[in-house]
Coordinates of C-alpha atoms in Angstrom, one line a residue:
X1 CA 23.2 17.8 -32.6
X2 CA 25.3 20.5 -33.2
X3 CA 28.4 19.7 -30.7
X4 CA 32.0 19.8 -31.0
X5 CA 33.7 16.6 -30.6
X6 CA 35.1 17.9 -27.3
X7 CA 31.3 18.2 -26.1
X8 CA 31.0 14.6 -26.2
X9 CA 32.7 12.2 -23.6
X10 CA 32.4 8.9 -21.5
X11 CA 32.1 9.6 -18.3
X12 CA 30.8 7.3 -14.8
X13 CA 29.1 9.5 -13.2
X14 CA 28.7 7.2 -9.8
X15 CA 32.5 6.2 -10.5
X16 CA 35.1 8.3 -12.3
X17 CA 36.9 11.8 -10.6
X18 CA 35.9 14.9 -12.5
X19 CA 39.6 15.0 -13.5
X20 CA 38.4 13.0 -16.5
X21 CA 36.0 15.8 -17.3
X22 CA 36.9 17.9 -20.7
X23 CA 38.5 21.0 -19.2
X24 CA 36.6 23.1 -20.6
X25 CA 33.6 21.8 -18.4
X26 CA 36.0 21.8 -15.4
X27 CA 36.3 25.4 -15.5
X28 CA 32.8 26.2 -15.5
X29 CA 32.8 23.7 -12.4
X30 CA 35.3 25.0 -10.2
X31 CA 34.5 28.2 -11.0
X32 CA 32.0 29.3 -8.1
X33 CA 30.3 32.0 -10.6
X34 CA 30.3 30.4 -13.7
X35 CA 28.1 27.3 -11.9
X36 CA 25.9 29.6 -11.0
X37 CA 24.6 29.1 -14.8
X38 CA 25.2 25.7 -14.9
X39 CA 22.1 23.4 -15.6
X40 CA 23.0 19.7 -15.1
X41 CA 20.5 18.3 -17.2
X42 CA 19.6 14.4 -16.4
X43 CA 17.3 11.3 -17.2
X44 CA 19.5 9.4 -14.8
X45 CA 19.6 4.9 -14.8
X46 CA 16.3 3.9 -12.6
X47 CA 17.9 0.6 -11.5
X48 CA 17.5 -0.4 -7.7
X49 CA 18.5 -2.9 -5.3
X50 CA 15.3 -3.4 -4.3
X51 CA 15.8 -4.7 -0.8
X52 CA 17.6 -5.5 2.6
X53 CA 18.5 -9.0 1.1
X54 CA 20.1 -7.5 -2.7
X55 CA 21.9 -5.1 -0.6
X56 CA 23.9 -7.5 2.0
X57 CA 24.1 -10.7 -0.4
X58 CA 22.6 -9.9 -4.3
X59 CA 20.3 -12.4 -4.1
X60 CA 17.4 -10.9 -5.9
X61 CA 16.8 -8.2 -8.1
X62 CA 19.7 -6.3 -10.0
X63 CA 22.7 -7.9 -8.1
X64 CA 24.9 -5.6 -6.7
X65 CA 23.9 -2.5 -8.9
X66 CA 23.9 0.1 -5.7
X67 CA 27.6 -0.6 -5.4
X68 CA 29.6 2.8 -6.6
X69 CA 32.2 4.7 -4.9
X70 CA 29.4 7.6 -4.4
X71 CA 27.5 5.0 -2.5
X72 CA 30.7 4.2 -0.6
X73 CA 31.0 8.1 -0.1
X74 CA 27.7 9.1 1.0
X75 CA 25.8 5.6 2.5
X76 CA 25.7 7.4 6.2
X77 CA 24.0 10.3 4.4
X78 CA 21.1 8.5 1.8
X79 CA 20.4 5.8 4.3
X80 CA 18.0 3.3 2.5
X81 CA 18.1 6.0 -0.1
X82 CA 21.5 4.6 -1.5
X83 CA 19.6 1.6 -3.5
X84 CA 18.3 4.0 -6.1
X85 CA 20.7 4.8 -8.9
X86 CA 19.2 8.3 -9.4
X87 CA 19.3 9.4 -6.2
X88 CA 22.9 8.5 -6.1
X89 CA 23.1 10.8 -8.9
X90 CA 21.2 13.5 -7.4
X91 CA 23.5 13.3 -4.0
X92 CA 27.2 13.9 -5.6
X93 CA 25.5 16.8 -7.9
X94 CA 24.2 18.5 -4.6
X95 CA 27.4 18.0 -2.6
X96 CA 29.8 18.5 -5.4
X97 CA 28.7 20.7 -8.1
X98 CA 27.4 23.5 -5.4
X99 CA 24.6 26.1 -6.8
X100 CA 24.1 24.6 -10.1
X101 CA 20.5 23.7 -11.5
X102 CA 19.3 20.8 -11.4
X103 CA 16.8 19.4 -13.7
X104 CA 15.8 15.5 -14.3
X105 CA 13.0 13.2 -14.3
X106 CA 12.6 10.3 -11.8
X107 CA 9.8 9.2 -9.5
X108 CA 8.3 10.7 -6.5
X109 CA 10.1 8.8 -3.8
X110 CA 13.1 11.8 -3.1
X111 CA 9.6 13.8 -2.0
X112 CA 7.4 11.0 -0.8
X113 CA 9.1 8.0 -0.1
X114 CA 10.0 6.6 3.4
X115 CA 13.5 5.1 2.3
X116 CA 14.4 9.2 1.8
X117 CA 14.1 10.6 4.9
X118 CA 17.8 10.8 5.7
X119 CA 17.9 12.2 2.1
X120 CA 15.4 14.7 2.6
X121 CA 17.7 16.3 5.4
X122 CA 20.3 17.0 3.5
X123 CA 19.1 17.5 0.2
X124 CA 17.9 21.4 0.9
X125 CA 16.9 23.0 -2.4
X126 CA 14.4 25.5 -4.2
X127 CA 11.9 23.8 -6.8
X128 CA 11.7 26.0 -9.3
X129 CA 8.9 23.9 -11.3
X130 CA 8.0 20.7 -11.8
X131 CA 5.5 18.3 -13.8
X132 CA 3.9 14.7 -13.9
X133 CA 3.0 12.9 -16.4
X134 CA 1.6 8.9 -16.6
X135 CA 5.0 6.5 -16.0
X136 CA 3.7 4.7 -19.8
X137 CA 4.3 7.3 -21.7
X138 CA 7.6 6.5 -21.9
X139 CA 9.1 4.1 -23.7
X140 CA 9.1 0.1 -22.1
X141 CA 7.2 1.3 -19.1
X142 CA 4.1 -0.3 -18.2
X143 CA 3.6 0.9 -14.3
X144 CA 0.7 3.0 -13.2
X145 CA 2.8 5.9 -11.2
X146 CA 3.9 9.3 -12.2
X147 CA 6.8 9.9 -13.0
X148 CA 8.0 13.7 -12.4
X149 CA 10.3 15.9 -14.1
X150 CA 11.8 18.9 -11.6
X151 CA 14.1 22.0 -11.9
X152 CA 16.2 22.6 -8.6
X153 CA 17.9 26.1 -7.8
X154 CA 20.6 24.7 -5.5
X155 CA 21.9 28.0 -3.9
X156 CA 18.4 28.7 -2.4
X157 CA 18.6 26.4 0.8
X158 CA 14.8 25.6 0.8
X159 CA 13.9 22.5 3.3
X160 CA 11.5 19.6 1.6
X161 CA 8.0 19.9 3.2
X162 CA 5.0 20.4 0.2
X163 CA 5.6 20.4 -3.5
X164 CA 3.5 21.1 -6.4
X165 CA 3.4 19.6 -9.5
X166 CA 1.1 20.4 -13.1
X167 CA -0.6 17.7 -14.1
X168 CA -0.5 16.0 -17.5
X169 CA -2.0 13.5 -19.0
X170 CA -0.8 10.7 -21.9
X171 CA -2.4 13.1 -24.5
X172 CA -0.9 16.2 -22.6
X173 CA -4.0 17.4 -21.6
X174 CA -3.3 19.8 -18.6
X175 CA -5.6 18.3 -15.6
X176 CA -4.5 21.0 -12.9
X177 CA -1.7 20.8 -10.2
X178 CA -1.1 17.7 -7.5
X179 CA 0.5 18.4 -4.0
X180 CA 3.2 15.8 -2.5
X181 CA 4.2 16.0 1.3
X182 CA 7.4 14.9 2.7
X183 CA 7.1 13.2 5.6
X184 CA 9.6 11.8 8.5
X185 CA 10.1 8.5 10.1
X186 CA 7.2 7.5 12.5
X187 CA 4.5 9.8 10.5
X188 CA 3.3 6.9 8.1
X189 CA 0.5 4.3 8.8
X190 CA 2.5 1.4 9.3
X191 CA 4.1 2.8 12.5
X192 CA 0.9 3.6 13.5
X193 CA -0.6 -0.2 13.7
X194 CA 2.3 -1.6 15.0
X195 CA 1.6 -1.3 18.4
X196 CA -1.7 -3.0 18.4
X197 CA -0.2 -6.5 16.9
X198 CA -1.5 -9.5 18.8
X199 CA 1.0 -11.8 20.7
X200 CA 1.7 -15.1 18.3
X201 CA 2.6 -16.8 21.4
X202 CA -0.7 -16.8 22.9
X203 CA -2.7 -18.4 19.9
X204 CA -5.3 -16.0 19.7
X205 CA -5.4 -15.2 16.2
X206 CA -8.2 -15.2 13.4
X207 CA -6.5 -13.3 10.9
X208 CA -2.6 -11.6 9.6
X209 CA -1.8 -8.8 6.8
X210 CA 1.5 -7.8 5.7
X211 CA 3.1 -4.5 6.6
X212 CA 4.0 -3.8 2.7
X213 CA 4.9 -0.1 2.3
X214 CA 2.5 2.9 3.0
X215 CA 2.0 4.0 -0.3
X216 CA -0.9 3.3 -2.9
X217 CA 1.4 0.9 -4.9
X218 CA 1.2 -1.5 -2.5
X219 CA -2.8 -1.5 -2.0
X220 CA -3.4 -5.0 -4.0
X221 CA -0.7 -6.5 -1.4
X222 CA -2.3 -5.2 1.3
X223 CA -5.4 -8.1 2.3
X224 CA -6.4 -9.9 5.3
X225 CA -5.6 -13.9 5.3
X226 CA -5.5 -17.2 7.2
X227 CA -2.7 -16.3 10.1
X228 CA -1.4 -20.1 8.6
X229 CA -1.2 -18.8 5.0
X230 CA 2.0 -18.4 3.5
X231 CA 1.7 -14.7 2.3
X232 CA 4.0 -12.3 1.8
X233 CA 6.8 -13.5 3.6
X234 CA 9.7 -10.9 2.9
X235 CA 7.3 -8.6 5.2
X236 CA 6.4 -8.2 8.6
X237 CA 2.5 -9.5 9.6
X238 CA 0.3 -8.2 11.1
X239 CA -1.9 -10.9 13.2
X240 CA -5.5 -10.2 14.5
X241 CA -7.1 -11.2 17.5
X242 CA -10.2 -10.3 19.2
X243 CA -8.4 -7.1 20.9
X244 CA -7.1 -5.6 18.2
X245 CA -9.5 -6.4 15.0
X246 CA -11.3 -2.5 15.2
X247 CA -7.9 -1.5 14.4
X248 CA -7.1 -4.0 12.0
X249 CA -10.0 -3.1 10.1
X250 CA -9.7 0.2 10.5
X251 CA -6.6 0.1 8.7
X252 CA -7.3 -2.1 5.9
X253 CA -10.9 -0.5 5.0
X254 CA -8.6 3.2 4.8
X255 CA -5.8 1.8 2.5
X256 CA -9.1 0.2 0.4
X257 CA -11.8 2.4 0.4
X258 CA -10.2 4.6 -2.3
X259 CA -9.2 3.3 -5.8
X260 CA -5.5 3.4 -7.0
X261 CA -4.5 5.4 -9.7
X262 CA -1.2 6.2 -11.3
X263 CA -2.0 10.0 -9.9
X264 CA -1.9 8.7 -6.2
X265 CA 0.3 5.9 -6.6
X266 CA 2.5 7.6 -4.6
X267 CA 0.8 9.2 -2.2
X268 CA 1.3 8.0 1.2
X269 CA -0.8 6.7 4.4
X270 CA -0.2 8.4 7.8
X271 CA -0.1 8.5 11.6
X272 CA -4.0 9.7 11.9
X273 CA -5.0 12.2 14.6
X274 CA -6.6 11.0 17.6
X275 CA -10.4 11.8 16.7
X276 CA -11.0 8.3 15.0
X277 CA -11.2 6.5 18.3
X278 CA -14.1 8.2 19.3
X279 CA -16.2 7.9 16.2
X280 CA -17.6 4.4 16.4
X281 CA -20.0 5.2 13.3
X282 CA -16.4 5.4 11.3
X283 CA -14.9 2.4 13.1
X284 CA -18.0 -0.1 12.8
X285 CA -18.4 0.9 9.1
X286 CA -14.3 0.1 8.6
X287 CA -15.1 -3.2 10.3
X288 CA -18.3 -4.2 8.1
X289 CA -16.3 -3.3 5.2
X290 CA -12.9 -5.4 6.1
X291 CA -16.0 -8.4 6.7
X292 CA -17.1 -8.8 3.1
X293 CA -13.3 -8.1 1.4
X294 CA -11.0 -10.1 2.9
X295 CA -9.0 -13.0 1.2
X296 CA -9.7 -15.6 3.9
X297 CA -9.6 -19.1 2.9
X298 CA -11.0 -22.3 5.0
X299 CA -8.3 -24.4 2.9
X300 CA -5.7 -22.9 5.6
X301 CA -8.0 -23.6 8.7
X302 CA -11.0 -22.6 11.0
X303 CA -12.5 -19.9 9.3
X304 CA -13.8 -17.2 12.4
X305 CA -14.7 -14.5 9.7
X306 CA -18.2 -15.8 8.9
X307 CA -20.8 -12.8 10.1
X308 CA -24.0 -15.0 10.5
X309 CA -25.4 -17.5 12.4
X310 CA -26.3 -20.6 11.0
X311 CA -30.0 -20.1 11.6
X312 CA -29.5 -16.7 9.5
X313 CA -28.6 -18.1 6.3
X314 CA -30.2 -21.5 6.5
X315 CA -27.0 -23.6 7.4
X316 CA -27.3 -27.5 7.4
X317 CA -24.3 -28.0 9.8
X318 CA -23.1 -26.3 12.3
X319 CA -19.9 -23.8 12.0
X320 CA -16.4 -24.7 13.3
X321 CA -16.0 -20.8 14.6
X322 CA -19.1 -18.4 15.8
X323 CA -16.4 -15.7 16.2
X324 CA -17.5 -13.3 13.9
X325 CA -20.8 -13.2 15.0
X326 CA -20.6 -13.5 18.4
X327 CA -18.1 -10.4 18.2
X328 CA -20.8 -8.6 16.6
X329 CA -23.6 -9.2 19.1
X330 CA -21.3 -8.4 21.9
X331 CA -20.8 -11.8 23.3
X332 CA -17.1 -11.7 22.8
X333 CA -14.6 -10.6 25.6
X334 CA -12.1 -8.2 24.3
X335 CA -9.5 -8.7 27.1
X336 CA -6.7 -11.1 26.6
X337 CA -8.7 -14.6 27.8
X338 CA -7.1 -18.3 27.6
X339 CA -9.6 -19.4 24.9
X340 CA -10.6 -17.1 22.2
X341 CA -13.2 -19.1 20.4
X342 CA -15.1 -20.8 23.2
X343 CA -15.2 -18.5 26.1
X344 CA -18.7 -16.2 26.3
X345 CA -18.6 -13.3 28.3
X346 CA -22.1 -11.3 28.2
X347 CA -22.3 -7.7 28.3
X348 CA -18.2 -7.4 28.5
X349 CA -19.1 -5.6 25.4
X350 CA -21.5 -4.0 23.7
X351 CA -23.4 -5.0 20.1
X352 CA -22.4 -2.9 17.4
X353 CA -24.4 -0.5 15.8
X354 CA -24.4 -0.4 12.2
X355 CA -25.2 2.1 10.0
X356 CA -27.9 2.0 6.8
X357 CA -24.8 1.5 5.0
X358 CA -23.0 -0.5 6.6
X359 CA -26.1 -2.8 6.8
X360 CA -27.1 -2.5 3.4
X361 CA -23.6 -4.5 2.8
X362 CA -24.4 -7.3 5.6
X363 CA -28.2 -7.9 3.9
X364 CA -26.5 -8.2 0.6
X365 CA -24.1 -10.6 2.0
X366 CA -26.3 -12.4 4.4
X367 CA -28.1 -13.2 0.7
X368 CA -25.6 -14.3 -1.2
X369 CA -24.4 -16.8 1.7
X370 CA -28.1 -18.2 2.0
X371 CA -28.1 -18.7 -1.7
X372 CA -24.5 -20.7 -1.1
X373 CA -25.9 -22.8 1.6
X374 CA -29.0 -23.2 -0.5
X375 CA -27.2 -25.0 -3.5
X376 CA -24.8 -27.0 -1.5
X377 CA -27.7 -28.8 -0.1
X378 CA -28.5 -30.3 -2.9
X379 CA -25.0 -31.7 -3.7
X380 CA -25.9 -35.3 -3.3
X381 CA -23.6 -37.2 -0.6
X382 CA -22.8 -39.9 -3.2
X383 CA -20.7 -37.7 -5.6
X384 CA -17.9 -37.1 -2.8
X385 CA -18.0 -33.0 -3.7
X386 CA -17.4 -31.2 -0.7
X387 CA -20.0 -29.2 0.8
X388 CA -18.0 -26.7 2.8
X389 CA -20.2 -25.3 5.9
X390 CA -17.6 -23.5 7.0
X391 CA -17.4 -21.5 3.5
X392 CA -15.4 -17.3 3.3
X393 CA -16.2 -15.4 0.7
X394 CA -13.2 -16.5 -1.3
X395 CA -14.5 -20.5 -1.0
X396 CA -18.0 -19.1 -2.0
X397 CA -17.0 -17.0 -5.7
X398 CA -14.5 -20.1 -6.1
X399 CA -17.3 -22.6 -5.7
X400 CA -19.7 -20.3 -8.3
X401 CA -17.0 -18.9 -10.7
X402 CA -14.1 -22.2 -10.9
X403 CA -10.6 -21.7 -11.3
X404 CA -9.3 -22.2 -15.1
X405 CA -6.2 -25.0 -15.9
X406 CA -3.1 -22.1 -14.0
X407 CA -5.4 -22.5 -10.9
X408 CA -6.7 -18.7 -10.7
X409 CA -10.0 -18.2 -10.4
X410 CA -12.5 -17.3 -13.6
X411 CA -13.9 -13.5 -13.5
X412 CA -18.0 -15.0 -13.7
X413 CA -20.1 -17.1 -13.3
X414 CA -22.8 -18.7 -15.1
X415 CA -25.3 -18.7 -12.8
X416 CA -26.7 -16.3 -12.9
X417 CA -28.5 -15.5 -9.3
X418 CA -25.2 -15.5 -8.1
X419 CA -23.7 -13.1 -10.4
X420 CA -27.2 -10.9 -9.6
X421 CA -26.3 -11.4 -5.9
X422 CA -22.7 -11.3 -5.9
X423 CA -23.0 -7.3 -8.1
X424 CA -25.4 -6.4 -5.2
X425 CA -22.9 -6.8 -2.4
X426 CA -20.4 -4.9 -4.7
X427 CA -22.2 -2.1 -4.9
X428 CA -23.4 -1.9 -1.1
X429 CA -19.5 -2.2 -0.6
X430 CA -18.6 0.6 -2.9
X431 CA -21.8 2.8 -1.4
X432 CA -20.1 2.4 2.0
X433 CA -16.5 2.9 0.7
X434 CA -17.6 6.4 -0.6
X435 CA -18.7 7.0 2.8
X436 CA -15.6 6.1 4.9
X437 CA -13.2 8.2 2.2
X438 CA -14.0 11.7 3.5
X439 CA -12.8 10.4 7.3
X440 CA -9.6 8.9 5.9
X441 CA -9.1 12.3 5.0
X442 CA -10.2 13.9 8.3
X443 CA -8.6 12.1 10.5
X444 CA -5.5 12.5 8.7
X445 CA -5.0 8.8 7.3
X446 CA -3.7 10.7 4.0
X447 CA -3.2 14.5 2.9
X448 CA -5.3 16.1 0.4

């Protein structure tokens, strides 16, 4: 480059005063007019302390890495925000070096991101443009997100509500413009289905998922399990009852219905509008979906998410649980009762109505668990192979497909029938996942 050698410099940003500065930059800086013209141009360090536990002890993670006197400075003013490197940076620019631009790349998360709320009410600028571009493209990055490069004019005081970006792809192919919202605290999903979590103390449960960020990066994390699985235990759970599992899979069909890609990584899952609770058609389709993709495993306990009766799909024995089943023929009392799973209250509520859809997905499955029951009939009594009544859907593709020598499950199958069967439900589920997306958008589960 063609730079003096006072142009080049050592500096901490996070650390050192701007007394170590070259004069000649410490004019144009304390010069009010002269940083009018000032472009601080950065691709700032990316390094987080990625949770509550690195920040109070460095267990996990880059230890200690958040630690700077800027953090020390302005901690009351980032919040949770103060674990990111770059947002660090971007705070003693804004505070310091008053009506500069600003330009850098970094993710979405000062825009999107819960942990920057608190930095999002301070951090009052005008976007003068901005792009996207796949997070791979760069150099030792593998992730699926966009990352974003953005010009700030910091003497326009413009608050943070709706930004647009252009759109490129890995071969810079322009693929239009992509609108991010800034939300505040208590607009995301999470805080939404909080209220509706069952009481562990009573025992009532049939099912948990974890409470892991709002955001499409955290979709695969996002499944319903055994409430005795250990999953995800540095979040909160989510446990299911009878009371509460409309909601439950309410919420889990919305964060699944629509695939992740690294152009909505980031987008994030909302406090809906009221209008969902009164469209049944919406929830009951949610509920049928959530049925046949959960990750519910007999191996932890009574399994209450089978959806037949034995007599539908040709059991030999009878099940441990008729939950499932029950719940759907309206047999199940959805008040708080002493016993869940033996208890029968008729007409307390009434049998759901499915639509085509929807039931397209329970003949498929009703199929494939008939063909399941069918072949562990014949598993003679003297080989000591279990023949599990009591089978999820997980037991069932584990018993076809086997798990290789690390203990994860092989992709196929090579029986056939089962593969034919197992593609059918796949594509009834993705037929009735096309037709829940539109709500999650209507009823304000996610921005367009």
């Amino acid at each position: 480059a063609n730079l003096l050698e006072a142009h080049v410099f050592q500096f901490d940003f996070l650390n050192d005063d701007f007394s170590k500065l070259p004069h000649s930059l410490q004019n144009v800086i304390n010069d009010p007019e002269k940083r009018k013209k000032l472009v601080v141009y950065i691709n700032p360090p990316y390094a987080e302390a990625s949770n509550k536990r690195t920040l109070t002890r460095g267990v996990e993670g880059n230890r200690g890495v958040e630690q700077s006197r800027v953090n020390q400075k302005y901690a009351k003013r980032l919040g949770q925000g103060n674990a990111e490197l770059f947002a660090q940076f971007l705070t003693r620019i804004y505070f310091e070096i008053p009506t500069c631009f600003i330009a850098h790349f970094s993710k979405l998360k000062i825009i999107t991101g819960q942990h920057f709320v608190d930095f999002r009410k301070f951090f009052k600028a005008e976007l003068k443009k901005a792009f996207i571009c796949p997070a791979n493209t760069f150099d030792n990055v593998k992730g699926q997100f966009p990352i974003s490069f953005m010009i700030w004019d910091t003497k326009n005081t413009i608050e943070l509500n709706v930004v647009t970006t252009d759109v490129y792809d890995k071969n810079k192919k322009n693929l239009g413009d992509k609108t991010y919202y800034a939300h505040h605290n208590g607009h995301y999903i999470n805080e939404w289905i909080k209220p509706f979590r069952a009481d562990v103390s009573k025992n009532q449960l049939i099912g948990k998922f974890p409470f892991k960020g709002n955001d499409f990066q955290n979709q695969n994390m996002i499944q319903v399990v055994h409430h005795k699985m250990d999953y995800n235990t540095e979040a909160g759970h989510f446990f299911i009852n009878q009371v509460n599992i409309m909601q439950a899979c309410v919420y889990i069909a919305v964060r699944h219905c629509i695939a992740a890609t690294w152009l909505n990584d980031r987008d994030q899952f909302l406090y809906p509008n009221d209008a969902w609770q009164e469209d049944t058609e919406f929830q009951n389709d949610c509920f049928m979906y959530v049925l046949f993709s959960n990750n519910i495993r007999s191996q932890y306990g009574t399994n209450h998410w089978i959806p037949f009766t034995e007599q539908e799909v040709e059991a030999s024995e009878k099940f441990e649980s008729n939950f499932m089943a029950k719940y759907i023929q309206g047999k199940v009392d959805t008040k708080i009762t002493f016993d869940l799973f033996q208890k029968v209250v008729q007409e307390e509520q009434k049998p759901l109505q499915f639509s085509a859809t929807a039931t397209a997905v329970f003949n498929a499955g009703r199929e494939l668990w008939k063909y399941y029951h069918q072949r562990i009939k014949d598993i003679p009594t003297w080989t000591g192979l279990e023949r599990n009544v009591n089978a999820s859907l997980y037991d069932i593709k584990a018993y076809f497909q086997g798990k290789n020598d690390k203990g994860k499950m092989n992709s196929k199958s090579e029986d056939e029938t089962y593969m034919h069967l197992l593609a059918n439900l796949r594509e009834a589920l993705q037929l009735l996942a096309q037709k829940i997306e539109p709500k999650v958008y209507d009823y304000g589960f996610l921005k367009r």
